[in-house]
Amino acid sequence: NLPNKEGIVERGRDFFLPVDLFRHLAKTGEVRLVEWSNGTDAWLTFGEFSLDGAEVNGLLERHGFFWQDHPDVGYGIKTLVDGNWQERNVGCSPSREWIFPLLPTDNIFDLEVHYDLTVELRAKLVICQQGIVLFPVVVGSHISASDTLPNARLFRVLVKANDGLAPLARKMAEVDKLLGISWAGLGLEGIRRVQDLFSDFSTVRGYLPESLAEMKIFCPNPKSERRSEDMYVVASAQAEVIKDWRDQLRTFLELN
């Protein structure tokens, strides 16, 4: 925790961990958050939808998507392909396909072929220096495209086809590939990662040996070993953090 001599510094108000920032975004956007156990990764989910039906398939076709047959496996799978221009990644083949499995049936008299054409709209979250970046992701029932551009395109089409989605999903559908939300946009203007704050503190001091930070004489520790422990300090608490670092350094030097 941050130095808390007077009991006024609180997590979620004066400083945030990555998971706190994701929760804050989800609450602000009124969207469900799914957290990974590692404490550093999470995504927003906007709901599940079906690609079955003439209306949605007509919309997909108009936006350059098509269904691809697989004669080698018969009717075992069904594949949706983004037929638009793709970005070139050196050494990697484009990942622009969603593969859907055949639905099992116990009805031997059902001669129709049915597939699980369910997809889920998500936003992958990445923290950067200026705020949080949201990458649109469409996850299918079997194998999904991994390239950013096809995901953004399909995300955009499905948002247009479904009313009642969260405003944040519609905002994501208005951009080409990703959406950045600034700290100011989240009501956290001026928030800084504790490592960056310590870098400024070191510069002002002239020079601090790297070994001092690694000795863990400072609280909060500017050298967290895991990203899940990265602290982000709000503007109003930064002066107090720097003051405490200054006092801790003075005490250490006096004793050594």
Coordinates of C-alpha atoms in Angstrom, one line a residue, residues 6-148:
E6 CA -3.1 9.7 8.5
G7 CA -5.3 7.0 7.0
I8 CA -6.3 9.2 4.1
V9 CA -4.8 7.3 1.2
E10 CA -7.1 4.6 -0.2
R11 CA -6.9 2.1 -3.0
G12 CA -9.5 2.9 -5.6
R13 CA -9.5 6.6 -4.8
D14 CA -5.8 7.7 -4.5
F15 CA -4.1 4.9 -6.3
F16 CA -5.2 2.0 -8.5
L17 CA -3.9 -1.4 -9.6
P18 CA -4.5 -2.5 -13.2
V19 CA -7.6 -4.5 -12.2
D20 CA -9.0 -1.4 -10.4
L21 CA -8.6 0.6 -13.6
F22 CA -10.4 -2.1 -15.6
R23 CA -13.2 -2.2 -13.1
H24 CA -13.5 1.6 -13.2
L25 CA -13.8 1.5 -16.9
A26 CA -16.4 -1.2 -16.8
K27 CA -18.5 0.7 -14.2
T28 CA -18.2 3.9 -16.2
G29 CA -19.3 2.2 -19.4
E30 CA -21.9 0.1 -17.7
V31 CA -20.4 -3.1 -19.3
R32 CA -19.7 -6.5 -17.8
L33 CA -16.0 -7.1 -17.0
V34 CA -14.3 -10.6 -17.2
E35 CA -11.1 -10.7 -15.2
W36 CA -8.2 -13.1 -15.7
S37 CA -6.7 -14.7 -12.6
N38 CA -3.3 -13.1 -13.3
G39 CA -4.7 -9.7 -12.3
T40 CA -3.3 -8.0 -15.4
D41 CA -5.6 -9.1 -18.2
A42 CA -9.3 -8.5 -18.7
W43 CA -11.9 -7.9 -21.3
L44 CA -15.3 -6.3 -21.6
T45 CA -18.2 -8.4 -23.0
F46 CA -21.1 -6.9 -24.8
G47 CA -23.2 -10.1 -25.3
E48 CA -23.6 -13.1 -27.6
F49 CA -25.2 -13.1 -31.0
S50 CA -26.0 -15.6 -33.8
L51 CA -24.7 -15.3 -37.4
D52 CA -27.7 -17.4 -38.6
G53 CA -30.3 -15.6 -40.6
A54 CA -30.8 -14.0 -44.0
E55 CA -30.6 -10.4 -42.6
V56 CA -27.3 -10.7 -40.8
N57 CA -25.8 -12.8 -43.7
G58 CA -26.8 -10.1 -46.2
L59 CA -25.1 -7.5 -44.0
L60 CA -22.0 -9.6 -43.8
E61 CA -21.9 -10.1 -47.6
R62 CA -22.3 -6.3 -48.2
H63 CA -19.3 -5.7 -46.0
G64 CA -17.0 -8.2 -47.8
F65 CA -17.5 -11.3 -45.7
F66 CA -18.3 -14.7 -47.2
W67 CA -18.9 -18.3 -46.2
Q68 CA -16.3 -20.8 -47.4
D69 CA -17.0 -24.5 -48.1
H70 CA -14.6 -27.3 -47.1
P71 CA -15.0 -30.2 -49.5
D72 CA -12.3 -32.1 -47.7
V73 CA -14.3 -32.3 -44.4
G74 CA -17.7 -32.3 -45.9
Y75 CA -20.2 -30.6 -43.7
G76 CA -18.1 -30.9 -40.5
I77 CA -17.4 -27.2 -40.2
K78 CA -18.5 -23.8 -41.6
T79 CA -16.1 -20.9 -42.1
L80 CA -16.7 -17.2 -42.3
V81 CA -13.9 -15.3 -44.1
D82 CA -13.1 -11.6 -44.2
G83 CA -12.6 -11.1 -47.9
N84 CA -11.4 -7.5 -47.6
W85 CA -7.9 -6.2 -47.8
Q86 CA -5.6 -7.5 -45.1
E87 CA -2.6 -6.1 -43.4
R88 CA 0.7 -7.9 -44.1
N89 CA 2.6 -9.3 -41.1
V90 CA 6.1 -10.5 -42.0
G91 CA 6.5 -14.2 -41.3
C92 CA 2.8 -14.7 -40.5
S93 CA -0.2 -15.8 -42.6
P94 CA -3.3 -13.6 -42.2
S95 CA -5.7 -14.8 -39.6
R96 CA -9.1 -13.7 -41.0
E97 CA -11.3 -16.7 -40.5
W98 CA -13.9 -17.9 -38.0
I99 CA -14.6 -21.6 -38.0
F100 CA -17.9 -22.9 -36.6
P101 CA -18.6 -26.6 -35.6
L102 CA -21.5 -28.8 -36.6
L103 CA -24.2 -29.0 -34.0
P104 CA -24.8 -32.6 -32.8
T105 CA -28.4 -33.9 -33.1
D106 CA -30.2 -37.0 -31.8
N107 CA -32.9 -36.7 -34.4
I108 CA -32.1 -39.1 -37.2
F109 CA -34.9 -37.7 -39.3
D110 CA -33.5 -34.2 -39.3
L111 CA -31.8 -33.9 -42.7
E112 CA -30.8 -30.3 -42.3
V113 CA -27.3 -29.3 -41.3
H114 CA -27.0 -27.0 -38.3
Y115 CA -23.9 -25.1 -37.0
D116 CA -23.2 -23.3 -33.8
L117 CA -22.9 -19.8 -35.3
T118 CA -22.7 -18.1 -31.9
V119 CA -20.2 -15.2 -31.5
E120 CA -19.4 -13.0 -28.5
L121 CA -18.5 -9.3 -28.9
R122 CA -15.6 -8.3 -26.6
A123 CA -13.1 -5.6 -26.0
K124 CA -9.5 -6.5 -25.1
L125 CA -8.1 -4.0 -22.6
V126 CA -4.5 -2.7 -22.6
I127 CA -3.2 0.1 -20.3
C128 CA -0.9 2.6 -21.9
Q129 CA 0.6 5.9 -20.7
Q130 CA -2.3 8.0 -21.9
G131 CA -5.2 5.8 -20.8
I132 CA -6.8 2.5 -21.7
V133 CA -6.9 1.1 -25.3
L134 CA -9.9 -1.1 -26.3
F135 CA -9.4 -3.7 -29.1
P136 CA -12.6 -5.0 -30.6
V137 CA -12.7 -8.8 -30.6
V138 CA -15.2 -11.3 -32.0
V139 CA -15.0 -14.8 -30.4
G140 CA -16.7 -17.6 -32.2
S141 CA -17.8 -21.1 -31.0
H142 CA -14.6 -22.9 -32.2
I143 CA -11.7 -21.1 -33.9
S144 CA -11.6 -17.3 -34.3
A145 CA -9.6 -14.8 -36.3
S146 CA -6.7 -13.2 -34.4
D147 CA -5.8 -10.3 -36.6
T148 CA -6.9 -6.9 -35.4

